[in-house]
XYZ file of C-alpha atoms in Angstrom:
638
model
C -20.298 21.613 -12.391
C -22.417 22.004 -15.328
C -21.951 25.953 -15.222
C -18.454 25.446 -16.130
C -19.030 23.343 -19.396
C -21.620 26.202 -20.899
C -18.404 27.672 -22.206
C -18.748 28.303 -26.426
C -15.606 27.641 -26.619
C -15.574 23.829 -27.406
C -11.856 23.577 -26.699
C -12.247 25.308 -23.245
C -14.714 22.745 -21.975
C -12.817 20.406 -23.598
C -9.854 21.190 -21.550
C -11.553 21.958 -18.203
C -12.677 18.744 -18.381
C -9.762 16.928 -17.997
C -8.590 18.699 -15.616
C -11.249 17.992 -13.045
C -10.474 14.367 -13.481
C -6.507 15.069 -13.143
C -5.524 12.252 -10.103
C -2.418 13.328 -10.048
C -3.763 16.611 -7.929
C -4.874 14.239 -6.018
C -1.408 13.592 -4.148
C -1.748 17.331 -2.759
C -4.869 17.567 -0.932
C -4.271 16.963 2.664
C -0.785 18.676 2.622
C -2.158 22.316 3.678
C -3.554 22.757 7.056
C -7.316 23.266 6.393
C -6.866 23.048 2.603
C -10.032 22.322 0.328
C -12.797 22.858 2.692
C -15.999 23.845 0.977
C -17.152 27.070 1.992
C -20.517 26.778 4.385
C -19.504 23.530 5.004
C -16.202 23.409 7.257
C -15.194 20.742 9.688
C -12.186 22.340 11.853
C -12.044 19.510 14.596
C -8.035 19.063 15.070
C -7.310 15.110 14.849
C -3.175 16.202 14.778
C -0.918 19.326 14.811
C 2.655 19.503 13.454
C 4.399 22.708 15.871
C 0.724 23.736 15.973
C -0.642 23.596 12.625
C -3.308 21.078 12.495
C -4.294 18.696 10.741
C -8.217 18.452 10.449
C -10.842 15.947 10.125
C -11.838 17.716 7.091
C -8.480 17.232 5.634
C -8.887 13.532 6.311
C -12.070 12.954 5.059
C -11.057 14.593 1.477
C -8.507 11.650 1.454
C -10.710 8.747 2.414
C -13.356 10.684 -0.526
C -10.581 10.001 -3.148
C -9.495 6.592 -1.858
C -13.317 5.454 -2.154
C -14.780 7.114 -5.203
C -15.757 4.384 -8.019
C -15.059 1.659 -5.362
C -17.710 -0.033 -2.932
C -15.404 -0.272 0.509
C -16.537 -1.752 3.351
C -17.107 0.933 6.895
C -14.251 -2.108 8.393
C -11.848 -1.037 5.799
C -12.123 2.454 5.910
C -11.578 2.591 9.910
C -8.709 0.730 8.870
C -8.048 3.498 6.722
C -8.722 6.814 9.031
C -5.402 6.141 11.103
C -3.601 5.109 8.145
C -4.372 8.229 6.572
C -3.894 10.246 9.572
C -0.351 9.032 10.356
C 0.929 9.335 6.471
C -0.686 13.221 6.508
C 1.499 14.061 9.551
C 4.461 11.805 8.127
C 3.972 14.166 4.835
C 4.078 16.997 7.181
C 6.611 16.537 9.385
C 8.949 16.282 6.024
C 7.694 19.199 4.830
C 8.221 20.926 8.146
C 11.838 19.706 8.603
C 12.810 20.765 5.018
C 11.969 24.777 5.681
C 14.194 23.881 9.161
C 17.083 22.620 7.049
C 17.021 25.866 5.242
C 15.378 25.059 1.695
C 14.014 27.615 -0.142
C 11.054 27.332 -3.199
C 11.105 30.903 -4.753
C 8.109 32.111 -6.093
C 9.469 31.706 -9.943
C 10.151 27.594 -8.382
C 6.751 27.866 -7.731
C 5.550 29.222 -10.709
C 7.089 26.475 -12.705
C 6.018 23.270 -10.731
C 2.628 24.961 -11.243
C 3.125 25.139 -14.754
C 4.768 21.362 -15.010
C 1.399 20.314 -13.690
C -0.249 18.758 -16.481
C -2.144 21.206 -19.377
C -2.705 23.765 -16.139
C -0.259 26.134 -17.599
C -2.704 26.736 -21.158
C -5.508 27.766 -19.057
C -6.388 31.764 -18.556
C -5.643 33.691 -15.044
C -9.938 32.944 -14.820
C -10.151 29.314 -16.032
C -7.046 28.701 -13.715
C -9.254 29.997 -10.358
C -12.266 27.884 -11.778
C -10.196 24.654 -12.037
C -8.927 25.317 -8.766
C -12.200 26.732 -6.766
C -13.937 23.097 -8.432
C -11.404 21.369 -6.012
C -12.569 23.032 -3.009
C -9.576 25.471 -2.823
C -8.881 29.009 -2.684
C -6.113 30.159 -5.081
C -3.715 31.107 -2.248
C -4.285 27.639 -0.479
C -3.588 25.945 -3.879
C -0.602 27.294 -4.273
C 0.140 26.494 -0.345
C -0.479 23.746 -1.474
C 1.977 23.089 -4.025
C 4.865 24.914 -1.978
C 4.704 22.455 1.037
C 4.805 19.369 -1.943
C 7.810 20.897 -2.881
C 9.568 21.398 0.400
C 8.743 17.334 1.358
C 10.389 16.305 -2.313
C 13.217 18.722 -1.560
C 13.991 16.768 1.588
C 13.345 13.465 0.023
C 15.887 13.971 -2.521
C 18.408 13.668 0.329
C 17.860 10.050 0.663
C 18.709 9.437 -3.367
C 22.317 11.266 -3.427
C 25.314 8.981 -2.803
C 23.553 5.527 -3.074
C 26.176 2.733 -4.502
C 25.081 -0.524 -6.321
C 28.297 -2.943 -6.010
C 28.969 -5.166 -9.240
C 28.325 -8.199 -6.466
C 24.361 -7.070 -5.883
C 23.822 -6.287 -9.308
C 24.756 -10.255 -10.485
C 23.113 -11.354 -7.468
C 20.109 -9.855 -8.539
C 20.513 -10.888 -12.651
C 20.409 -14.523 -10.893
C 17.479 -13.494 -9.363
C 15.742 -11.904 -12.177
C 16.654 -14.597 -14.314
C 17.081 -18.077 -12.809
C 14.290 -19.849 -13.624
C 12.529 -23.605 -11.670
C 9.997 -25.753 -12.735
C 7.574 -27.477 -10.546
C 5.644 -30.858 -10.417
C 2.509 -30.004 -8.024
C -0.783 -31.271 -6.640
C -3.305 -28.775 -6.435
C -5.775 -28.779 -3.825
C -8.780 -26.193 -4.735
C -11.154 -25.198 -1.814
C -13.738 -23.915 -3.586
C -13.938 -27.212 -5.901
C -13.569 -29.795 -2.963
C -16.188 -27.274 -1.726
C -18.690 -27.816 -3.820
C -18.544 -31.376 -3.491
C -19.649 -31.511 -0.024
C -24.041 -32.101 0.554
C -24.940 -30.168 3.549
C -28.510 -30.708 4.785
C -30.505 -27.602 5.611
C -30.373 -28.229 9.306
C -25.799 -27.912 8.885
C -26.642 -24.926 6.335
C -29.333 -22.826 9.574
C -26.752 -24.167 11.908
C -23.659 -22.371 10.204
C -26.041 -19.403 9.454
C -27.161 -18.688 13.493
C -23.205 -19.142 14.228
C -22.257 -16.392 11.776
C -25.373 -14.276 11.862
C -23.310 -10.726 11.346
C -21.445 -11.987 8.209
C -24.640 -12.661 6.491
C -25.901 -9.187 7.582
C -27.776 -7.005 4.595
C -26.173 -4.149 4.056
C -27.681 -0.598 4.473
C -29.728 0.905 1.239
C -30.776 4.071 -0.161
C -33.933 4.448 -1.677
C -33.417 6.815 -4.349
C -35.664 9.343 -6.477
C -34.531 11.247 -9.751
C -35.464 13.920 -11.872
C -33.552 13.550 -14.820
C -33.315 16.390 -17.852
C -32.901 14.250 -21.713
C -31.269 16.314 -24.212
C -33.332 14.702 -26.598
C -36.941 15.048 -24.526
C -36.551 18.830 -24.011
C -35.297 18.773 -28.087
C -39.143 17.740 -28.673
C -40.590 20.371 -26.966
C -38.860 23.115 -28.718
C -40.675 24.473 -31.464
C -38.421 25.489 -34.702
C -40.409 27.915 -37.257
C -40.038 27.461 -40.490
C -38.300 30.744 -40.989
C -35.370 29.800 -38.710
C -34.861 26.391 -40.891
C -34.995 28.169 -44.146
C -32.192 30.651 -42.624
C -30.272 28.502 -41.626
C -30.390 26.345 -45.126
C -29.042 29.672 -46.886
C -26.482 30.335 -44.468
C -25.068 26.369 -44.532
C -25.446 25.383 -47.712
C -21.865 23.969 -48.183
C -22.627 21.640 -45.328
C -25.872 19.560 -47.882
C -23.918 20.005 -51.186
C -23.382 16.515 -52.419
C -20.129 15.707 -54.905
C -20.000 13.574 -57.362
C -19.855 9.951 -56.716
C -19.822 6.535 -57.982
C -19.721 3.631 -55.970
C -17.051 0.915 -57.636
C -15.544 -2.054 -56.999
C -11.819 -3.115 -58.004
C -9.252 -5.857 -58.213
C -5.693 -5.049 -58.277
C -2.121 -6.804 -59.062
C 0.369 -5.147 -57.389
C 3.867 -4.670 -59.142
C 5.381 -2.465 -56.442
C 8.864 -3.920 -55.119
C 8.321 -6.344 -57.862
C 11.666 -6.846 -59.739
C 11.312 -6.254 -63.464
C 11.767 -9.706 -65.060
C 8.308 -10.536 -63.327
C 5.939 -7.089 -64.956
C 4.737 -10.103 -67.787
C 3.902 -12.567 -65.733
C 1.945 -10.026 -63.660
C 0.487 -8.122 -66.746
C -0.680 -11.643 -68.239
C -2.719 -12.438 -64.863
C -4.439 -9.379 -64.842
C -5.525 -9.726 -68.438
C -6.900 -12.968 -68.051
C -8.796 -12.062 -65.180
C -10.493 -9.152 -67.338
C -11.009 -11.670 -69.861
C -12.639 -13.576 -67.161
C -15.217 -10.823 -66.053
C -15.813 -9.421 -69.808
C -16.902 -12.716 -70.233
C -19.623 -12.843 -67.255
C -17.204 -14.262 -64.330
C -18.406 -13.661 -60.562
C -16.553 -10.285 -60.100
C -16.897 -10.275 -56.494
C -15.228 -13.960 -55.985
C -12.326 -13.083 -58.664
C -11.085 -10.190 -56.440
C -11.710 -11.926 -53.216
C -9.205 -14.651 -54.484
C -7.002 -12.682 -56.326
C -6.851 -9.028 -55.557
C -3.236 -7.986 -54.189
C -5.768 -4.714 -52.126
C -6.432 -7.329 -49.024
C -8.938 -4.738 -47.655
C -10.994 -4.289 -50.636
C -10.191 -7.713 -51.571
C -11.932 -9.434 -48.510
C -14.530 -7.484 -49.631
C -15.397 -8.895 -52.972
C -13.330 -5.674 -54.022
C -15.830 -3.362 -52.952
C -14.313 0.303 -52.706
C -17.895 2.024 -51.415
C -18.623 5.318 -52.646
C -15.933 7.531 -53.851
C -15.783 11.014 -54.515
C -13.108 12.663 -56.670
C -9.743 13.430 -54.895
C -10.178 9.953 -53.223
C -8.206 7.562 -55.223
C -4.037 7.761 -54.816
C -3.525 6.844 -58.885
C -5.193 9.683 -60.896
C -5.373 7.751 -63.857
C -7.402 5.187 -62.244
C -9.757 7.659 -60.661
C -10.477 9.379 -64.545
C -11.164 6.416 -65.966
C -13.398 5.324 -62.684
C -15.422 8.578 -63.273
C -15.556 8.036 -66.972
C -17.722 4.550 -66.831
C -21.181 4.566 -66.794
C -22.974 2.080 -63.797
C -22.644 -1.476 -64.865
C -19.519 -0.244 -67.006
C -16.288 -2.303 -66.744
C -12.942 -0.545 -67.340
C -9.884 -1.926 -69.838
C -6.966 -2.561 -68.174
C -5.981 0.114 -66.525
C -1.958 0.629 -65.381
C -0.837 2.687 -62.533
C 2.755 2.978 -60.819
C 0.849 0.586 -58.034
C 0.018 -1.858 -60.810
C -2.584 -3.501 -63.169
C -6.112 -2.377 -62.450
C -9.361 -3.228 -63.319
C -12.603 -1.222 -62.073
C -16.483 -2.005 -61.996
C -18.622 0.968 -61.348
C -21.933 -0.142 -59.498
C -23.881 3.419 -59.168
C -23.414 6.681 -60.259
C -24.906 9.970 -58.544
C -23.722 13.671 -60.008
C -23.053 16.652 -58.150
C -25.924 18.524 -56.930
C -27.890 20.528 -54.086
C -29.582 18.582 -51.691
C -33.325 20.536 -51.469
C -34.582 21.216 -48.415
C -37.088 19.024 -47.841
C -34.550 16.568 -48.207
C -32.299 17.461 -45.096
C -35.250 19.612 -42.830
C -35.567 17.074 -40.486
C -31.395 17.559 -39.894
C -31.550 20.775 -39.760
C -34.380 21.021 -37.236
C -32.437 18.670 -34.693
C -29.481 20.666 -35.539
C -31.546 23.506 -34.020
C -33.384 22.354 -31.408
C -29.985 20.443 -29.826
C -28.682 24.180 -29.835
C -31.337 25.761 -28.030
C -31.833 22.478 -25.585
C -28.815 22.589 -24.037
C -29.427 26.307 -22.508
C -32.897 25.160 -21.700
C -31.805 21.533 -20.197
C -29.702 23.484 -17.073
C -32.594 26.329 -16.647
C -35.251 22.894 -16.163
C -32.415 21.267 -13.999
C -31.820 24.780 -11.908
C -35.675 25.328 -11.046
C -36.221 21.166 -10.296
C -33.492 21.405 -8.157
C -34.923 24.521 -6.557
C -38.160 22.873 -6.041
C -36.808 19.813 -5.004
C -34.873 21.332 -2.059
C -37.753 22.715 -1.055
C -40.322 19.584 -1.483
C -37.624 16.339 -1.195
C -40.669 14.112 -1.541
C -42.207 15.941 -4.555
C -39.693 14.435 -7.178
C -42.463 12.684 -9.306
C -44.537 15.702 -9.194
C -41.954 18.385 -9.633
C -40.817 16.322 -12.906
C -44.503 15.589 -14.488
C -45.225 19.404 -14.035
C -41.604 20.345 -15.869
C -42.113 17.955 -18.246
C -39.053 16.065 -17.258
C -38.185 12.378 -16.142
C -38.930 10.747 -13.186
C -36.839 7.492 -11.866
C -36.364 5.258 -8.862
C -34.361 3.564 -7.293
C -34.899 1.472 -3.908
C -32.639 -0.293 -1.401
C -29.450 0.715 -3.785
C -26.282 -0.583 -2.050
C -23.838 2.657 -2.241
C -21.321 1.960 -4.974
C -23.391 -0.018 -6.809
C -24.785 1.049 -10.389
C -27.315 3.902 -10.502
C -29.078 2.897 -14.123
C -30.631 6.562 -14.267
C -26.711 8.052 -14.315
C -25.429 5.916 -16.221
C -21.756 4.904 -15.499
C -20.504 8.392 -14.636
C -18.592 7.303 -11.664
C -18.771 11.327 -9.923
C -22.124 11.309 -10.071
C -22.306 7.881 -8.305
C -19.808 9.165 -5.471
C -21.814 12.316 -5.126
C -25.194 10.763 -4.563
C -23.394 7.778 -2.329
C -22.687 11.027 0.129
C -26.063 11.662 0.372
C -28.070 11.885 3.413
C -31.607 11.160 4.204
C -33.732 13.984 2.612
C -30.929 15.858 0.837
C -31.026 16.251 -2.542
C -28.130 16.587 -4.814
C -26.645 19.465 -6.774
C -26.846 19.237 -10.907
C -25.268 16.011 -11.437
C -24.272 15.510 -15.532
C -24.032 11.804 -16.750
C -23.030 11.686 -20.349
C -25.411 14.259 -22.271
C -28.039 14.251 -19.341
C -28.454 16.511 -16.547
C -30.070 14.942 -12.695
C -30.984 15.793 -9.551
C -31.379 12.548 -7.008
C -33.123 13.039 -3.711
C -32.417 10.393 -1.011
C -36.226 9.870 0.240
C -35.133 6.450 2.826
C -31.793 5.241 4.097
C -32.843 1.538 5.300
C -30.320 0.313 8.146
C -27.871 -2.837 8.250
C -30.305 -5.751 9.429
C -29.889 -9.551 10.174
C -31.750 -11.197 7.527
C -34.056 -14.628 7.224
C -32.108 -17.784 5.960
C -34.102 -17.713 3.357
C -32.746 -14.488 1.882
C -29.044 -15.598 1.898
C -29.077 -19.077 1.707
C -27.257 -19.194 -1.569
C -24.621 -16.978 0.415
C -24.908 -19.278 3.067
C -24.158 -22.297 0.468
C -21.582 -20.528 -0.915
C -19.374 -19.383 2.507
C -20.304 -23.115 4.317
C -18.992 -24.370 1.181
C -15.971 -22.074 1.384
C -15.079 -23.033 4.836
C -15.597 -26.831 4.890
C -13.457 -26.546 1.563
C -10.528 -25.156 3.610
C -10.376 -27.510 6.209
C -10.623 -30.651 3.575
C -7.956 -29.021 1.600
C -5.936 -28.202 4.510
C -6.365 -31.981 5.909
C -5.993 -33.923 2.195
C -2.753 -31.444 1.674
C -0.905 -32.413 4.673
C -1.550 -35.986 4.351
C -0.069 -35.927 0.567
C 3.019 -33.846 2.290
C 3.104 -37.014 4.346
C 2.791 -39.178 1.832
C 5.172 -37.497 -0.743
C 8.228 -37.819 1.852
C 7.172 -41.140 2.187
C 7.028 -42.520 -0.917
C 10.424 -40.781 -2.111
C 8.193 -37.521 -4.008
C 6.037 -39.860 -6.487
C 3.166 -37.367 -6.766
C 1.620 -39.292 -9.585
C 0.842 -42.085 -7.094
C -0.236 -40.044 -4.759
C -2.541 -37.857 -6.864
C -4.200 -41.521 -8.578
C -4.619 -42.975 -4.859
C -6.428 -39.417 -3.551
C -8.536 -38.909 -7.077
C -6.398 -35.749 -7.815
C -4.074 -34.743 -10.586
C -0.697 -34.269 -11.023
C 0.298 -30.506 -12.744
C 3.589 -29.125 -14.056
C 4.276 -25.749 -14.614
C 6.357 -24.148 -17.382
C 9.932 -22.828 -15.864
C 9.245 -19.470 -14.414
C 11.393 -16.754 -12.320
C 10.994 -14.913 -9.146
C 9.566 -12.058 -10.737
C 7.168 -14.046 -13.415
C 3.966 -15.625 -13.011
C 2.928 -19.371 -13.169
C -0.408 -20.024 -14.850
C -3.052 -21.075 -12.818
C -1.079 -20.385 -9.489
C -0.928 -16.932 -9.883
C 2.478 -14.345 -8.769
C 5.868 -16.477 -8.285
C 6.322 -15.012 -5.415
C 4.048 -17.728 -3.524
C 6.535 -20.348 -4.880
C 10.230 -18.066 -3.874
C 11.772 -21.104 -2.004
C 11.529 -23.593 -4.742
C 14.861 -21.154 -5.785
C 16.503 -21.723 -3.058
C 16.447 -25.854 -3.414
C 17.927 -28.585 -5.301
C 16.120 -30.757 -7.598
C 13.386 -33.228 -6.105
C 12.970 -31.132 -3.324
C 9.661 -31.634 -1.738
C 7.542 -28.379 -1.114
C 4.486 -27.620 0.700
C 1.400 -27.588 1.734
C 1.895 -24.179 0.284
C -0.572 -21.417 -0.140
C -0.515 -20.141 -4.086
C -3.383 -17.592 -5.313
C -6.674 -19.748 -4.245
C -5.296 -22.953 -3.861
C -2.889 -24.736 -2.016
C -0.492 -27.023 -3.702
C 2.341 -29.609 -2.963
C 4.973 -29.266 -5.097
C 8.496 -31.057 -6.226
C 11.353 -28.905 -7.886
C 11.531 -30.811 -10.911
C 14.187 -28.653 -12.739
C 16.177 -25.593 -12.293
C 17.569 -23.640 -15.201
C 20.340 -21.069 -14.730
C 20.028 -17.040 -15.915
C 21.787 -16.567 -18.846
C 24.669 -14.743 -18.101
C 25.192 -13.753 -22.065
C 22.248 -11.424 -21.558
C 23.854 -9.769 -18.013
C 26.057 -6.938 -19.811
C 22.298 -6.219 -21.494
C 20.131 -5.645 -18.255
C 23.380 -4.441 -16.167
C 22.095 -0.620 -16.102
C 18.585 -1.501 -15.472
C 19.192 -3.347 -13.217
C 21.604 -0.404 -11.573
C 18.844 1.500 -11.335
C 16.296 -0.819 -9.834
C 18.732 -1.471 -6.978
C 19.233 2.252 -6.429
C 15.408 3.235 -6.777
C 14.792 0.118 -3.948
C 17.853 1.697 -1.892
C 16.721 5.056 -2.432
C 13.200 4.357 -0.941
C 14.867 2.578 1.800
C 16.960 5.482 2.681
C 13.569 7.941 2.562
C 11.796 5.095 5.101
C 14.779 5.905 7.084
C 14.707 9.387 6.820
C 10.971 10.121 7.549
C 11.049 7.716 10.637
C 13.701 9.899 11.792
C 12.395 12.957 11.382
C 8.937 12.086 12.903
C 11.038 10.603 16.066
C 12.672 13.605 16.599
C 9.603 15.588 16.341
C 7.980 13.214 18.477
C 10.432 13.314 21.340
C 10.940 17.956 20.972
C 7.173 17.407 21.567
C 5.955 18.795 17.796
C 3.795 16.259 17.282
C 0.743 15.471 18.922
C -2.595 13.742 17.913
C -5.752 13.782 19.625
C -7.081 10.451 20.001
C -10.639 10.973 21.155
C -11.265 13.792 17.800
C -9.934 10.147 15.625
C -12.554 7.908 17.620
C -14.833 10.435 16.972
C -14.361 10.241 12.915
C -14.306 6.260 12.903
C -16.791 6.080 14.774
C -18.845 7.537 11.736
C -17.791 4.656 9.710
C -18.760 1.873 11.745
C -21.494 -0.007 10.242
């Protein structure tokens, strides 16, 4: 990947960049048969075909890559995953295939222009356009494939949006919806917090531990070596001679010309948008407060309390240094440059105002000397030569390193280069030598034991990470997890108290004719109430509405619950209900149009795509191969 950035043309690598982080590519990979399989490196095992053309366990693996880079996900959750992924791939094909069967066309100029729609892909040369593409694992031809068979599936998807209808009935319906709003009295009940309150001994804490010995399992770690290449380490070792810096003094000397400066400090009244009758008032406040600092007054407190320039003003009216061409009024900027240091100006009047300046310093133009800026200059030289340097050190370490994956510490002391560690690292956890460069994470978290990683960049730095030990999932001592063991016995007992104590203030509450306050006092809890919210809002500390939906449905002092809401469960009373107002419907009527046909819309493409993968189903188009998919989740199990 480095390679690619060596470009001198700043904008290029600029560019190329962002491209390789575009997600919105991402959408495409699996829609080609056998699209974006790295060359040397092929798996063509067939988990499903679509009239033939399969669908391979390299194609699925691709996905699961960008559904898990820069996130640590369980081996449960992604065999979760592999079917999930596996069904939607053929679902994506099957539209696809049905589209080209209906008779839709994508001509090549079609082509060309989704291409081009794609993001900044359309600035980029005939060459930077096959490097962007070849970085994603994909031939040009298969890219393009690619793209076509996206096409085809939207082309049949827009079926499902023509002739949808929105009656004036389910648009009101769902203003009401939108905008109704309740309000809730409630008793929380917090399992975590009653939780905590609970004293197991250690002999209920080893006891919970032996009956849940595989949820307290530690999870498998890499042991991890790097070589890393420091822009500014190789800098040090490259030697400048004095010839070079003198060269390149004379051939930049623009770049250490200093202007002339002062460094001032103001205070201004503003008369802009100031109507005329009030210019003496104004004029008479700014002459007293000259009279004020001619006569020795604290300069700095003056403007803070009275300068209409808030930003300056703030600062004691401190403007920093200024060079000419700086200041908006040009007759304050003469005068400025006229004072000497120490020098305060008259009154000075600009179409902003009354003015009054303090120079602090003074410096004139000159020519900074070269002993003055060498040091610059040399770092200025030495970063350009380092970078060239930095990937030749990271190409032969890596060279070496594939050859000797236990030499690491001695491959970097004899280049000169870093050497870091890193043991039992849980993959997708924070690698400290790379930074927070989440690629570089996800390629060393692909790792196997003994293989060593290609040029990995991280910020300004250049790596190469060797896994030396891959230590296995094991059952651990108490000992080692007993704060997890605190924490889930804590968890658990938690639920079950909150699930008894809820349901016996449910009880209570249709008892006692929904007096929550009395029940709350009696149980040592507290009585909440929430401020009105809608379907679609949020209540704070409860989480999404949606947990609370039927309080909409019922009339005031309804009771509710127990009732799960975010992490606690709660009974509740409907303690007021205020209607949408319907002044605002005429408003929100075409959003709301269009909400109603984007939900209809999708339901109509459900409809479709279930369709056309029964039909395919039953003509005998689709098959899978079960025993290729147990194969591949098998890999994930931990």
């Amino acid at each position: 990947m480095f390679n690619m950035f060596r470009s001198q043309q700043k904008a290029v690598r600029i560019l190329l960049g962002v491209l390789l982080g575009m997600v919105a590519l991402s959408m495409l990979l699996y829609l080609i048969p056998g699209a974006g399989a790295p060359t040397g490196d092929r798996n063509d095992q067939v988990v499903a075909e679509i009239d033939k053309e399969p669908i391979t366990i390299h194609d699925v693996e691709l996905q699961i890559r960008n559904i898990t880079q820069n996130r640590q996900i369980s081996p449960e959750v992604v065999q979760v995953l592999v079917p999930q992924l596996i069904d939607q791939a053929i679902a994506d094909r099957a539209m696809a295939y049905q589209a080209k069967k209906l008779g839709f066309k994508v001509s090549e100029k079609d082509l060309a222009n989704i291409i081009r729609s794609l993001g900044p892909i359309s600035s980029l040369t005939p060459q930077q356009y096959k490097m962007f593409v070849e970085q994603q694992g994909f031939s040009v031809p298969e890219f393009e494939n690619n793209v076509l068979l996206k096409a085809y599936q939207d082309s049949i998807q827009n079926i499902a949006m023509e002739g949808v209808i929105v009656t004036p009935a389910e648009v009101e319906t769902a203003f009401k919806q939108s905008n109704d709003r309740v309000k809730l009295e409630y008793i929380p009940f917090d399992a975590i917090k009653l939780g905590s309150e609970l004293k197991p001994t250690v002999d209920e804490l080893k006891k919970y531990f032996n009956e849940r010995l595989g949820v307290f399992n530690m999870p498998e770690t890499h042991d991890l070596q790097f070589i890393v290449v420091d822009p500014a380490s190789v800098a040090e070792t490259i030697q400048v001679a004095d010839s070079q810096v003198q060269t390149y003094y004379n051939s930049h000397k623009d770049e250490f010309r200093v202007q002339e400066r002062v460094k001032a400090r103001h205070i201004m009244i503003s008369t802009a948008s100031k109507p005329k009758d009030e210019l003496p008032k104004l004029k008479a406040k700014a002459e007293d407060l000259l009279k004020q600092v001619k006569a020795g007054g604290d300069f700095s407190k003056l403007a803070e309390k009275n300068s209409d320039d808030t930003t300056s003003g703030k600062q004691g009216g401190d403007l920093g240094w200024i060079v000419r061409g700086q200041m908006q009024a040009p007759e304050l900027e003469t005068v400025t440059f006229a004072l000497k240091p120490n020098e305060t100006s008259n009154l000075i009047t600009t179409q902003y105002g009354y003015d009054i300046v303090q120079v602090l310093e003074k410096e004139q133009a000159r020519m900074r000397p070269l002993e003055e800026v060498k040091s610059a200059i040399l770092g200025t030289l030495r970063t350009q030569v380092g970078f060239d340097r930095m990937q030749t050190l990271a190409d032969q370490a890596r060279t070496e390193l594939a050859k000797s994956p236990q030499s690491a510490e001695q491959i970097a002391k004899k280049l000169n280069l870093q050497f870091d560690k890193l043991d039992k690292w849980t993959p997708g956890g924070a690698i400290p030598p790379l930074g927070s460069d989440p690629q570089a994470t996800a390629a060393v978290q692909l790792l196997k034991k003994g293989e060593v990683s290609q040029v990995l960049q991280s910020g300004t730095k250049l790596a190469i990470a060797v896994v030396t030990n891959i230590n296995p999932i094991r059952a651990p001592d108490f000992a080692e997890v007993e704060a997890r063991v605190r924490a889930g016995y804590a968890q658990d007992k938690g639920t079950t108290v909150v699930a008894e104590k809820s349901k016996k203030a449910a009880e209570m509450a249709k008892a006692n004719g929904g007096d929550l306050k009395a029940i709350a006092k009696s149980m040592g809890l507290e009585v909440k109430t929430t401020e009105p919210f809608t379907r679609n809002g949020a209540v704070e500390g409860l989480g999404g509405a949606a947990y609370l939906s039927e309080a909409f449905d019922k009339p005031v002092g309804t009771l509710l619950g127990p009732l799960f809401a975010g992490s606690q469960t709660i009974v509740a009373k409907v303690s007021e209900k205020q209607p949408g107002d319907m002044a605002k419907f005429a408003a929100e009527r075409e959003g709301l149009v269009n909400q109603l046909k984007g939900k209809k819309s999708a339901q109509r493409q459900t409809l479709l795509q279930d369709s056309i993968l029964n039909t395919l189903i039953q003509q005998g188009k689709i098959k899978k191969h079960q025993d290729v998919i147990n194969r591949l989740m098998s890999r994930y199990r931990g």
